[in-house]
XYZ file of C-alpha atoms in Angstrom:
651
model
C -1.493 258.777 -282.912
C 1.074 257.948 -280.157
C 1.258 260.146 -277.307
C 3.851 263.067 -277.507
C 6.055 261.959 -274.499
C 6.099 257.840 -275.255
C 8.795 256.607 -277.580
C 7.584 253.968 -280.003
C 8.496 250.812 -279.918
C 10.869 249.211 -282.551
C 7.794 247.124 -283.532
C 5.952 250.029 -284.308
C 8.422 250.439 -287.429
C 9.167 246.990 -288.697
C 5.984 245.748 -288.839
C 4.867 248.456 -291.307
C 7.511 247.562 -293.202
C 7.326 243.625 -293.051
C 3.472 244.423 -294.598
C 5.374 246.759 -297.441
C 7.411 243.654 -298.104
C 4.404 241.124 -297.835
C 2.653 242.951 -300.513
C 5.631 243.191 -303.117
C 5.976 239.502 -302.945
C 2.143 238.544 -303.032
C 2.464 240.798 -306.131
C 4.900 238.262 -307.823
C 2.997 235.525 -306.343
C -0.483 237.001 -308.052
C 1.920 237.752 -311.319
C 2.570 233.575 -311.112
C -0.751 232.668 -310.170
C -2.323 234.938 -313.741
C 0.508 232.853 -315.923
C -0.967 229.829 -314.492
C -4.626 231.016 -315.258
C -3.387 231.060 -318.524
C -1.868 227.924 -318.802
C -4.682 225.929 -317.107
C -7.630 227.995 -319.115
C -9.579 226.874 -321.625
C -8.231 228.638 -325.248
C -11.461 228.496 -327.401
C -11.341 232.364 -327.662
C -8.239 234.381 -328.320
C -9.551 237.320 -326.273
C -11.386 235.898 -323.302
C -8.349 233.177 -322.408
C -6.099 236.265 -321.142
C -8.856 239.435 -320.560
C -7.831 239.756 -316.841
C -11.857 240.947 -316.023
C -13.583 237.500 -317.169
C -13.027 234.026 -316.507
C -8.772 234.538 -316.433
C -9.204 237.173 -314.029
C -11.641 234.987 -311.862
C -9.105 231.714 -312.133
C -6.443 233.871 -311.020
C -7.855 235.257 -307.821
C -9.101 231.919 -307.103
C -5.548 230.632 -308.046
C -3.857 233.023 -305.512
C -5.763 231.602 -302.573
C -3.187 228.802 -302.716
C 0.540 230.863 -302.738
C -1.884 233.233 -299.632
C -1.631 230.251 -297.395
C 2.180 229.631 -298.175
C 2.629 232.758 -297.116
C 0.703 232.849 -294.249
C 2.513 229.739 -292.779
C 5.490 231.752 -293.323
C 4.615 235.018 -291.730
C 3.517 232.073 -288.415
C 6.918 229.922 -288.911
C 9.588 233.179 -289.392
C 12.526 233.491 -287.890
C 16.347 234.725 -288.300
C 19.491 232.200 -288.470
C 20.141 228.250 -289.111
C 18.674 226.213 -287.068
C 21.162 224.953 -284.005
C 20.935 221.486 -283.014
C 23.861 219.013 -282.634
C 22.256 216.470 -285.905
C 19.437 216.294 -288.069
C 17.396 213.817 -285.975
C 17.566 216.141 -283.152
C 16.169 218.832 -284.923
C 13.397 216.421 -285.990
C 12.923 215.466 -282.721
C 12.268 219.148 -281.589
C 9.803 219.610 -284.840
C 7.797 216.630 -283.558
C 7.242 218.492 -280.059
C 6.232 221.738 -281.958
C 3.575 222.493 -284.568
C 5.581 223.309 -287.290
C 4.570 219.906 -288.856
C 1.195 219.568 -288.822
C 0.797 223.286 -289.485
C 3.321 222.777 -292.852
C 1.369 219.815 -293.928
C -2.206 221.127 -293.382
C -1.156 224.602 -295.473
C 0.400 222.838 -298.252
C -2.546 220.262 -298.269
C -5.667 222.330 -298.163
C -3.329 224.692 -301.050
C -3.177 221.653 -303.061
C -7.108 220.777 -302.483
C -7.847 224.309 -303.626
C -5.355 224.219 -306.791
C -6.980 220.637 -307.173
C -10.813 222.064 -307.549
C -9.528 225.389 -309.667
C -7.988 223.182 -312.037
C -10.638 221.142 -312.580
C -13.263 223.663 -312.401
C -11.229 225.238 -315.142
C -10.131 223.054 -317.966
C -12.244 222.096 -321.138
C -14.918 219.262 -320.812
C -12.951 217.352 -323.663
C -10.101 216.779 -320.584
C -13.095 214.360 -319.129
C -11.680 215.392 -315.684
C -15.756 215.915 -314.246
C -16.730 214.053 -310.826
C -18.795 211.396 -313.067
C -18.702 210.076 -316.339
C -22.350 209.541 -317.918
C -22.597 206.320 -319.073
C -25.365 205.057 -321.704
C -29.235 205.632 -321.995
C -29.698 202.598 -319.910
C -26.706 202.939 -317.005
C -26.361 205.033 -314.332
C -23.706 207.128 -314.071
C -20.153 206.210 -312.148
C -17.319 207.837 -310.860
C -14.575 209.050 -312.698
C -11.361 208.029 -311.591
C -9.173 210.641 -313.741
C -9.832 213.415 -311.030
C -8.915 211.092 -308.388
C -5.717 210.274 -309.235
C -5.147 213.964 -310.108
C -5.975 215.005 -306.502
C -4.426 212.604 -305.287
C -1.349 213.344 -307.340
C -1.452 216.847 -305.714
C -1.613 215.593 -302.440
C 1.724 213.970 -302.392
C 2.950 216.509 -304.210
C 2.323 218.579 -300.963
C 3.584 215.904 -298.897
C 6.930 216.274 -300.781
C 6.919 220.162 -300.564
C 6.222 220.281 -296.643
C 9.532 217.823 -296.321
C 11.579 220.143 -298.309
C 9.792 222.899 -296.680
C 11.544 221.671 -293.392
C 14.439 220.103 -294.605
C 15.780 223.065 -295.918
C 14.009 225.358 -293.316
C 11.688 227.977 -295.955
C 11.366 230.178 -292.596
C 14.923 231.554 -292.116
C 16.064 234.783 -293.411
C 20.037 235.640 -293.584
C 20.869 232.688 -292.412
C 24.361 232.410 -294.235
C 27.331 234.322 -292.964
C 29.789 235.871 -295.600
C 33.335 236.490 -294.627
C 34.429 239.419 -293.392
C 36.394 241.693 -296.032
C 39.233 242.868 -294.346
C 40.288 245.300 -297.223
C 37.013 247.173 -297.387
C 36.245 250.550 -296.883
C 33.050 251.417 -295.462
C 32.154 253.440 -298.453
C 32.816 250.302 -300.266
C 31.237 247.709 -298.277
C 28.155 249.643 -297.703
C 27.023 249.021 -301.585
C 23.358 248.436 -301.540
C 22.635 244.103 -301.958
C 21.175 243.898 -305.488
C 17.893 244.752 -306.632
C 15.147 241.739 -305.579
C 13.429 241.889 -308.622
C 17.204 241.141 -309.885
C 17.793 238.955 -307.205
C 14.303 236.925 -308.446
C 15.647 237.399 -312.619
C 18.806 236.472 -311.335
C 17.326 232.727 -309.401
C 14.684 231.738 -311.398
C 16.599 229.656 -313.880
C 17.756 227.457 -311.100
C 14.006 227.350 -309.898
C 12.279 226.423 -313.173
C 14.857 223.428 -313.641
C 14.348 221.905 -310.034
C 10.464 222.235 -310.809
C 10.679 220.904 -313.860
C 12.869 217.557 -312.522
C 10.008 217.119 -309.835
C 7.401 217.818 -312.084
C 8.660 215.222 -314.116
C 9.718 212.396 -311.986
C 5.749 212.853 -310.370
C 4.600 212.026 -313.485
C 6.446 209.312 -314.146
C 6.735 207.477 -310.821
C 3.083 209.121 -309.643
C 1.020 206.215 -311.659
C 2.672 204.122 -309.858
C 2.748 204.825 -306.280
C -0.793 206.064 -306.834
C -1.875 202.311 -307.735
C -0.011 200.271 -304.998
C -0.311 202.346 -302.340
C -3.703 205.119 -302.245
C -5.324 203.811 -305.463
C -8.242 201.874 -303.202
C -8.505 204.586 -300.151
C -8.297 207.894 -302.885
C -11.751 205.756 -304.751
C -13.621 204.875 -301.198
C -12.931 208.706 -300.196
C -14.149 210.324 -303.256
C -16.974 208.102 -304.029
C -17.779 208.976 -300.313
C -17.856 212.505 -301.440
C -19.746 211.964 -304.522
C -22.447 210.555 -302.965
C -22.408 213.295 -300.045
C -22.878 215.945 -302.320
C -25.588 214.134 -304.484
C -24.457 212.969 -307.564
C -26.872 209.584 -308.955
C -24.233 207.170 -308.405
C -24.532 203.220 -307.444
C -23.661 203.087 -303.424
C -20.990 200.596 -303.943
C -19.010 200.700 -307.282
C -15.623 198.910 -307.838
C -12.776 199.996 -309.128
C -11.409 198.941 -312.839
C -8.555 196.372 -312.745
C -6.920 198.831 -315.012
C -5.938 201.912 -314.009
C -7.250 205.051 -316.355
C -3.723 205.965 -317.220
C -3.462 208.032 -320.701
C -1.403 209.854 -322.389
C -3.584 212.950 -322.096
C -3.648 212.328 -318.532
C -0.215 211.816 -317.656
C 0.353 215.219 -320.416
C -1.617 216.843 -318.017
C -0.243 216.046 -315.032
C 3.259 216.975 -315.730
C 2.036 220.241 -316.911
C -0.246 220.854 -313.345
C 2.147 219.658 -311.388
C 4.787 222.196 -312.639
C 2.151 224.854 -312.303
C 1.618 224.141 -308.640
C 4.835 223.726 -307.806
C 5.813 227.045 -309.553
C 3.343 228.824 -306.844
C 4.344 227.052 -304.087
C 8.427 227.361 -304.804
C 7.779 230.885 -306.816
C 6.421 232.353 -303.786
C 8.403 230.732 -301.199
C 11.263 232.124 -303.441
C 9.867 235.790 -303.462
C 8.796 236.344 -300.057
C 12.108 235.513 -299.078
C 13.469 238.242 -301.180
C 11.292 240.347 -300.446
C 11.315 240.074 -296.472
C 15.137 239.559 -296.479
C 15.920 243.429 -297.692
C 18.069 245.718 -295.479
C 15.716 247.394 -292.616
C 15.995 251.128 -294.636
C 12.756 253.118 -295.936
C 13.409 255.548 -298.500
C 16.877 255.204 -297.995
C 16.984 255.698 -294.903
C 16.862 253.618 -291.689
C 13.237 252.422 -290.442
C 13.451 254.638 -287.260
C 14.172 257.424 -288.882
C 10.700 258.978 -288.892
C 10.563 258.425 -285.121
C 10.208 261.789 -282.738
C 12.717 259.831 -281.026
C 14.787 257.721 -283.533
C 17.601 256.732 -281.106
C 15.416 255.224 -278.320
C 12.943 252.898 -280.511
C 16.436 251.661 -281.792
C 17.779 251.018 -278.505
C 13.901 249.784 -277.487
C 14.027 247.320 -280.611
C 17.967 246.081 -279.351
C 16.442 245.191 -275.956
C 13.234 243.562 -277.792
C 12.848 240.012 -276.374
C 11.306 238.645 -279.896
C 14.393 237.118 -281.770
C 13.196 238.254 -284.847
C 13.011 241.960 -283.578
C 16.295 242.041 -282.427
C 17.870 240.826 -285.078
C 16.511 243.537 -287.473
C 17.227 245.999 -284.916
C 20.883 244.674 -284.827
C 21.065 244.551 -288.631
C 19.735 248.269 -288.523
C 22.547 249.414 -286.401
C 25.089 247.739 -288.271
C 23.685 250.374 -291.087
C 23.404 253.564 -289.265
C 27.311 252.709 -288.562
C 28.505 252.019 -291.907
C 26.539 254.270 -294.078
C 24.939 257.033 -292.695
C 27.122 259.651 -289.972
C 24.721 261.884 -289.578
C 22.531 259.413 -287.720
C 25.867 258.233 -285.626
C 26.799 261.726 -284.505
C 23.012 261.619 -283.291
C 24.014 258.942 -281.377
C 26.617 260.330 -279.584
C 24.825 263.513 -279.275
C 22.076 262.026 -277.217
C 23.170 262.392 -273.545
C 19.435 262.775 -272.553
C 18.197 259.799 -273.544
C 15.539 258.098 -271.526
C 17.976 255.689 -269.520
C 21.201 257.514 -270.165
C 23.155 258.510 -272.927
C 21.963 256.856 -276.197
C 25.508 255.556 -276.946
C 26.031 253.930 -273.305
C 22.829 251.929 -273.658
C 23.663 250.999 -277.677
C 27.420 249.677 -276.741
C 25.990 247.851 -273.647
C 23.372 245.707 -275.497
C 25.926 245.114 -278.114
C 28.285 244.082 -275.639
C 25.871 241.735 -273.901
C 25.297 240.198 -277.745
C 28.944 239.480 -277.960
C 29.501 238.492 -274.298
C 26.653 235.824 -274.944
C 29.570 233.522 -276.745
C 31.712 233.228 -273.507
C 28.978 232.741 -271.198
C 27.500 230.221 -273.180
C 30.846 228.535 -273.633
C 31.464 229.020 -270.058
C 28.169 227.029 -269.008
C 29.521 224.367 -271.272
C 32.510 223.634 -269.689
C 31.516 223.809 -265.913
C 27.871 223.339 -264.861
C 26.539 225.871 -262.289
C 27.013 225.791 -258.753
C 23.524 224.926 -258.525
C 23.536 221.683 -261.095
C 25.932 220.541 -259.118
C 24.226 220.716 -255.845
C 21.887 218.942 -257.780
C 24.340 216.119 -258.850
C 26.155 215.911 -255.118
C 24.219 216.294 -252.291
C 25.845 216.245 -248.990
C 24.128 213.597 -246.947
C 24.856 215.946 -244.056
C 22.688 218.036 -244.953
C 19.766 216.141 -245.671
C 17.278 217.128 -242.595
C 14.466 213.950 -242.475
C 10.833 215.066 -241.196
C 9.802 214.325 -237.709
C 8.722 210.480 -236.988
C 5.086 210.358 -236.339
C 4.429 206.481 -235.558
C 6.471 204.001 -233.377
C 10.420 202.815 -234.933
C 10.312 199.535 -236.787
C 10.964 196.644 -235.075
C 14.483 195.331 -234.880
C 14.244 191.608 -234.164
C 13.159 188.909 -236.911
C 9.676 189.451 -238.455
C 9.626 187.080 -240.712
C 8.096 183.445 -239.567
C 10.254 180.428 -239.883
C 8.822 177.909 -242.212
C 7.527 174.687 -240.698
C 9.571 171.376 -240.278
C 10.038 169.273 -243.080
C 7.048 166.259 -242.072
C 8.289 163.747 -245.053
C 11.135 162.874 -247.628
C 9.336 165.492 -250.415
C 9.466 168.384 -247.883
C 13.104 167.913 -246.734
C 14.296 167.551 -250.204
C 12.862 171.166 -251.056
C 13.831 172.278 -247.929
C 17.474 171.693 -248.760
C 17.279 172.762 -252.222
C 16.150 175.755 -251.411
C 18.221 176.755 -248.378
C 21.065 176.173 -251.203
C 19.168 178.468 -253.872
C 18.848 181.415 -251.158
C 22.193 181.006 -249.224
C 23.646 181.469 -253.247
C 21.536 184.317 -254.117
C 22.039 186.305 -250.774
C 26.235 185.999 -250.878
C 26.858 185.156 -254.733
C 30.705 185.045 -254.300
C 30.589 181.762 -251.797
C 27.849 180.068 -254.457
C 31.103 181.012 -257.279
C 33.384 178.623 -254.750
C 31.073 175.929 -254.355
C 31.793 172.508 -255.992
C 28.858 172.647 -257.825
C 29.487 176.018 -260.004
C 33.096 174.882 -260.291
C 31.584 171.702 -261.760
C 29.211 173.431 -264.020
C 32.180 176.288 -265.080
C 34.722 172.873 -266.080
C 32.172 170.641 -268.067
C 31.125 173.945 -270.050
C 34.937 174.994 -270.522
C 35.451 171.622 -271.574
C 32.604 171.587 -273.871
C 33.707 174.748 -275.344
C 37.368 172.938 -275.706
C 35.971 170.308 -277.422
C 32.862 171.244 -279.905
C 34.456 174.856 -280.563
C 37.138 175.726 -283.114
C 40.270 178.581 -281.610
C 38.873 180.884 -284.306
C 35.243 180.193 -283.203
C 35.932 180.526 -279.490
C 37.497 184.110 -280.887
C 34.573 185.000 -282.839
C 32.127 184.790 -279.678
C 34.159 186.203 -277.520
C 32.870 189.265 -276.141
C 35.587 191.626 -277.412
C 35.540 190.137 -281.157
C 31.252 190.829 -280.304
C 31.660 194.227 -279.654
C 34.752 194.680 -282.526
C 31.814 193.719 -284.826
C 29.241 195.794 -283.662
C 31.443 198.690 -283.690
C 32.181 198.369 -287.485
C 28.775 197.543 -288.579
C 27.838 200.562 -286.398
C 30.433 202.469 -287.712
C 29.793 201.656 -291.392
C 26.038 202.408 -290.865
C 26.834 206.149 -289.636
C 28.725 206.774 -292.994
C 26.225 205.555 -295.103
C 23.247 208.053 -295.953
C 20.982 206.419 -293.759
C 22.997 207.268 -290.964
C 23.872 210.632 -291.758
C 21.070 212.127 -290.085
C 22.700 210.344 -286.910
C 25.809 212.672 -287.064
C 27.008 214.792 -284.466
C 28.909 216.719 -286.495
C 31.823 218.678 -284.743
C 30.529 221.894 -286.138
C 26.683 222.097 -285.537
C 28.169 220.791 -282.155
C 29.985 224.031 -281.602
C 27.712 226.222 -283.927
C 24.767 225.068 -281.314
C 27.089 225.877 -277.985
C 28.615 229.258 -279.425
C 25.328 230.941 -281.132
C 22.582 229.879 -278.428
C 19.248 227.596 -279.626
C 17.265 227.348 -281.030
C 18.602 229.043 -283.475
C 21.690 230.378 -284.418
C 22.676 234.088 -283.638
C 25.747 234.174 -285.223
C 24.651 236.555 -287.710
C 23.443 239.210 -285.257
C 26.713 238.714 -283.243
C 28.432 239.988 -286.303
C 26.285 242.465 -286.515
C 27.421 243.797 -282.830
C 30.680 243.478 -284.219
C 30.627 245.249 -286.893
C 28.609 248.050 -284.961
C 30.955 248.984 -282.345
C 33.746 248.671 -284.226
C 33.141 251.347 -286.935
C 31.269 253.456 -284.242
C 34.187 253.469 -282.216
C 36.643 254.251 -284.967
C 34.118 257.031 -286.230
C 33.882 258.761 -282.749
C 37.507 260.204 -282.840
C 36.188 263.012 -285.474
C 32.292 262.484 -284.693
C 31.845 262.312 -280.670
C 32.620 265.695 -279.288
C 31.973 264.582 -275.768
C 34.478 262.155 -275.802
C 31.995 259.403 -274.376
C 33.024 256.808 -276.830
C 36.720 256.701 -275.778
C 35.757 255.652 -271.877
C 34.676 252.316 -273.301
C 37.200 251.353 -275.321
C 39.099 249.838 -273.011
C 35.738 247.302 -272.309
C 35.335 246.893 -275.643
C 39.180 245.551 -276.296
C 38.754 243.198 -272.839
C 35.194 241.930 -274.590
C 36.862 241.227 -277.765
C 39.759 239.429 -276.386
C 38.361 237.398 -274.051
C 35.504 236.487 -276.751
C 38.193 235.427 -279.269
C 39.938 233.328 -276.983
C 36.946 231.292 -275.576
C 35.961 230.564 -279.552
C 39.632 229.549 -280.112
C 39.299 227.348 -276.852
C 36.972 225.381 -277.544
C 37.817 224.759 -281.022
C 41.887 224.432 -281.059
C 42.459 225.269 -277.461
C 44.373 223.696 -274.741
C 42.449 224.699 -271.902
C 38.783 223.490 -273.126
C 39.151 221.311 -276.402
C 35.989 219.754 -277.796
C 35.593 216.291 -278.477
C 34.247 215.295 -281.613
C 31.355 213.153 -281.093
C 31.760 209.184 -281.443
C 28.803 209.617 -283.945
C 31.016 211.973 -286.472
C 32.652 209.244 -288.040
C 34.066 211.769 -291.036
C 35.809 214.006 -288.233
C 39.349 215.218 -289.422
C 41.439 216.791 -287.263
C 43.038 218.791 -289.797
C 39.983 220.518 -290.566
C 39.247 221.486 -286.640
C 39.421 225.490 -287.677
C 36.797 224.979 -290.708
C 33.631 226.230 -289.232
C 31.944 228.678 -291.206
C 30.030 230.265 -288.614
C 33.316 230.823 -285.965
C 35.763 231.509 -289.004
C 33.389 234.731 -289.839
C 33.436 235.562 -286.270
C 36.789 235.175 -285.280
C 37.815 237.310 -288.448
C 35.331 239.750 -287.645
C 36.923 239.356 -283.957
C 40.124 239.984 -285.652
C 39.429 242.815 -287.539
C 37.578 245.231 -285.066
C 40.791 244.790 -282.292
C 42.543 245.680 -285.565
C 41.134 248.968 -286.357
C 40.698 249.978 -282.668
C 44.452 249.319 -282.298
C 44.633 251.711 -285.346
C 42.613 254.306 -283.965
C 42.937 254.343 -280.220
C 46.639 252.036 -279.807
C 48.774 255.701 -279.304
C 46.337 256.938 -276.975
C 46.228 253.551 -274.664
C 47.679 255.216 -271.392
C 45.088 258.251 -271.412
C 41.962 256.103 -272.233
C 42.915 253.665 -269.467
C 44.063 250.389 -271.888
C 46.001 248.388 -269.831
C 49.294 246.881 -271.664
C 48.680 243.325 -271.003
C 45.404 244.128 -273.293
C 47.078 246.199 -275.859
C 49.674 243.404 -275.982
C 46.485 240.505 -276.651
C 44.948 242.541 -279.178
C 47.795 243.235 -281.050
C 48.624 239.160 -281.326
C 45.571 238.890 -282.357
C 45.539 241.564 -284.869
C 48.554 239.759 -286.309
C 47.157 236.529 -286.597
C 44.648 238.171 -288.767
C 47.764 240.031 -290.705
C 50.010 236.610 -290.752
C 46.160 235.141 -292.428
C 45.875 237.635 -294.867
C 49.428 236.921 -295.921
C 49.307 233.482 -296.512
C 45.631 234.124 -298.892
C 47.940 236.300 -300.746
C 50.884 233.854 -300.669
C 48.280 230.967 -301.744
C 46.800 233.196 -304.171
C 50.311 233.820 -305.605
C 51.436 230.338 -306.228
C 47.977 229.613 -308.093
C 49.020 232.394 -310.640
C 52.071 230.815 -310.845
């Protein structure tokens, strides 16, 4: 038990939970792996092929061994938000310097070796899918190359998942933003997300069809990638193997000019291939269902049960683990839309270990929201001490102390010798010349000979060369071309993941790397503001109203560095040469700053509400009322032309 006086940590409290959630989903995962047992069994007897304590019970467990290692790559790999880097080769440049690969390939490969030997291991001997195949009374017996191309099947088949495993980035939870509804209540916007075992009915339409296309195309197009590309290493390997684990076989054996391609085969493989691929995606799919719920217990939130529920909240908002934050953040976000009786806690706690439990909330939420301008603010002007880096005053430089005698100042080089015959003074001159045009290259450009050499080649040129060929290698036509074949290259699919688009450029200087924390930003957001609106009936200390005025001032001054660098005059990004699909019309459309700048919008909004009459006596300075008001009414003058838009579509 923890000790009466410590407060436990915010870890304490999600990690049980996390487990909670681990186990629901390996529940599905087990619930998929049983199906498959019956899929893959054998059927000879009605009762035995789905009696969960016999041989389906045994294939399942043995079965689940291969969704267990998906998820324990993703417990490993977990983490909160997109991924921020400027272009898809950069963020495969970063997975190259990490783990992530090899770790995704090795799980999905040693899952696919285990659904590989559980298949096999499982099906009826008429599938002739055994390591040998017994020949006649007089041969010996050889290896069968039906399991080999199976496992080998498999193999890529993992090889394909770990790519879409990474493409689409498996490991994220809520990493998609939703706009802010400005119209909502927070009785209404507090509605509990839907169910996850609806959330799972509600996906797994979409998720049979996309295993089923795979499924397919593999066994189509898997014959034949399997026979000009592995066909001869897959037979060395497992013959190899054979013989390792003593099977009568000759030492060398050949392989048949024709592949062992049937009907029953390729049957077969369709049908395995969607099983495995329904463990791998079916679990992926539930875990993240699972793990993504809202951080309550029991309907309430996780620190709750806590003998101090306020401090492992504020511990978990300080927690230097990404992940731990953000659920911490997401938690506080709930406490202030749904449940008041924890929030007047909050502002009730004035002997909180540090201070009052409100002063220490608002002040990690305002160091969340603050992060935007300072990272925007490193952008735009490197630090005083990169650019000491950059200039250094030679002024300054202080040399060490000489310890041997000053170099010599006279000539230390040795003339060369007289010429003695015709030879010698001939390379004397010629290279006197050579050196007296390499040491001062402008008086070699006036001699007669390079004048010579530049009028016989212009002349040449004259001459031999077309006007329209003299154009074409000219070195602006040169680079003209190489611009447009550059340029057509980057908007082609094979130069897509080249792009440096103009909004993973500002997503990755906005949210912070390496990845995004736009969604706990909004979070903050949300936090303060409906704490701060709630604390004129809920705060009877009055604590709440002393930092509104830093609140407004964070606000501001974090709307107007997002607007800056998007559609500002005073720090406009570029778009990057490389985003050759950059509009300037659609500057504003990023997802990620949209959200936050309506977000942005709507807190200054409903602290204007609450606290505008009462700016004088809470210190709110005019200029600042006067900011967040404009900005208010942007959002208003926004709303207005939805509804306008919205109108004229009716119409």
């Amino acid at each position: 038990m923890p000790a009466p006086n410590r407060t436990r940590l915010y870890r304490e409290f999600l990690t049980p939970a996390l487990h909670r959630r681990f186990t629901q989903a390996a529940g599905v995962s087990l619930l998929l792996s049983y199906i498959t047992a019956l899929v893959i069994g054998d059927k000879t007897s009605l009762i035995w092929a789905w009696f969960p304590f016999g041989r389906a019970g045994i294939r399942t467990l043995l079965l689940f061994l291969s969704p267990l290692l998906v998820f324990v790559l993703r417990v490993a790999q977990l983490h909160c938000g997109n991924r921020s880097t400027t272009s898809p080769f950069q963020t495969f440049r970063q997975y190259l310097q990490r783990r992530d690969i090899l770790e995704t390939s090795f799980c999905y490969a040693f899952s696919a070796v285990l659904f590989s030997e559980v298949y096999i291991w499982s099906v009826s001997k008429e599938a002739n899918l055994n390591w040998v195949v017994q020949g006649r009374s007089w041969e010996r017996q050889r290896l069968n190359e039906r399991p080999v191309y199976l496992r080998s099947l498999y193999l890529g088949l993992a090889l394909l998942q770990t790519g879409f495993h990474l493409w689409m980035d498996y490991d994220k939870i809520r990493g998609s933003v939703e706009p802010v509804d400005q119209a909502s209540t927070p009785q209404e916007s507090s509605q509990a997300p839907a169910n996850p075992v609806e959330q799972l009915k509600s996906r797994l339409p979409k998720l049979l069809q996309e295993i089923g296309i795979i499924s397919s195309f593999s066994a189509v197009i898997g014959p034949i990638v399997y026979s000009l590309t592995v066909r001869k290493t897959a037979w060395r390997i497992s013959h190899a193997c054979a013989r390792f684990l003593q099977w009568d076989i000759p030492s060398k054996a050949e392989l048949s000019i024709i592949p062992p391609y049937h009907i029953t085969l390729i049957i077969r493989s369709l049908i395995s291939s969607f099983c495995l691929l329904l463990l791998w995606r079916g679990s992926n799919l539930a875990f993240s269902v699972y793990v993504a719920q809202e951080p309550v217990k029991r309907g309430q939130p996780l620190t709750q049960d806590s003998s101090d529920p306020n401090g492992s909240l504020i511990n978990g908002l300080r927690s230097r683990k990404s992940l731990v934050r953000a659920f911490a953040f997401w938690e506080l976000a709930k406490i202030s839309q749904s449940f008041p009786q924890r929030r007047i806690s909050i502002f009730k706690d004035i002997d909180c270990l540090g201070g009052p439990a409100w002063s220490q909330i608002s002040s990690e939420c305002l160091k969340m929201i603050q992060g935007i301008h300072t990272r925007i603010s490193e952008y735009s002007s490197p630090s005083a001490q990169q650019q000491q880096q950059l200039f250094i005053n030679p002024d300054q430089l202080q040399s060490l102390p000489r310890m041997g005698i000053p170099p010599k100042e006279e000539a230390v080089v040795l003339q060369p010798p007289a010429p003695s015959n015709k030879r010698e003074l001939v390379e004397s001159k010629v290279g006197s010349f050579a050196k007296s045009v390499g040491n001062n290259p402008a008086s070699g450009n006036g001699s007669p000979v390079v004048q010579k050499s530049k009028y016989y080649l212009e002349q040449a040129r004259t001459k031999f060369l077309s006007p329209e060929q003299q154009q074409a290698i000219s070195p602006a036509h040169v680079q003209s071309t190489f611009n447009a074949y550059l340029t057509r290259f980057l908007r082609s699919g094979f130069g897509q993941p080249f792009r440096q688009t103009f909004a993973r450029r500002v997503r990755s200087i906005a949210f912070g790397h390496p990845f995004s924390e736009c969604v706990t930003i909004i979070d903050a957001i949300d936090a303060l503001t409906r704490m701060a609106t709630a604390s004129i009936h809920e705060d009877d200390y009055g604590k709440v109203a002393r930092d509104i005025p830093t609140i407004v001032q964070t606000f501001i001054t974090t709307h107007q560095s997002l607007e800056n660098l998007i559609v500002g005059t005073t720090l406009l990004l570029q778009p990057h040469w490389t985003d050759v699909e950059f509009q300037e019309s659609r500057r504003e459309e990023v997802q990620e700053v949209q959200v936050t700048l309506d977000a942005l919008r709507h807190g200054l909004a409903e602290l204007m509400n609450a606290f505008g009459a009462f700016a004088p006596e809470i210190g709110l300075e005019g200029k600042d009322v006067r900011a967040a008001e404009m900005i208010a009414g942007k959002k208003k003058m926004k709303m207005k032309d939805k509804r306008t838009e919205m109108i004229e579509g009716i119409e």
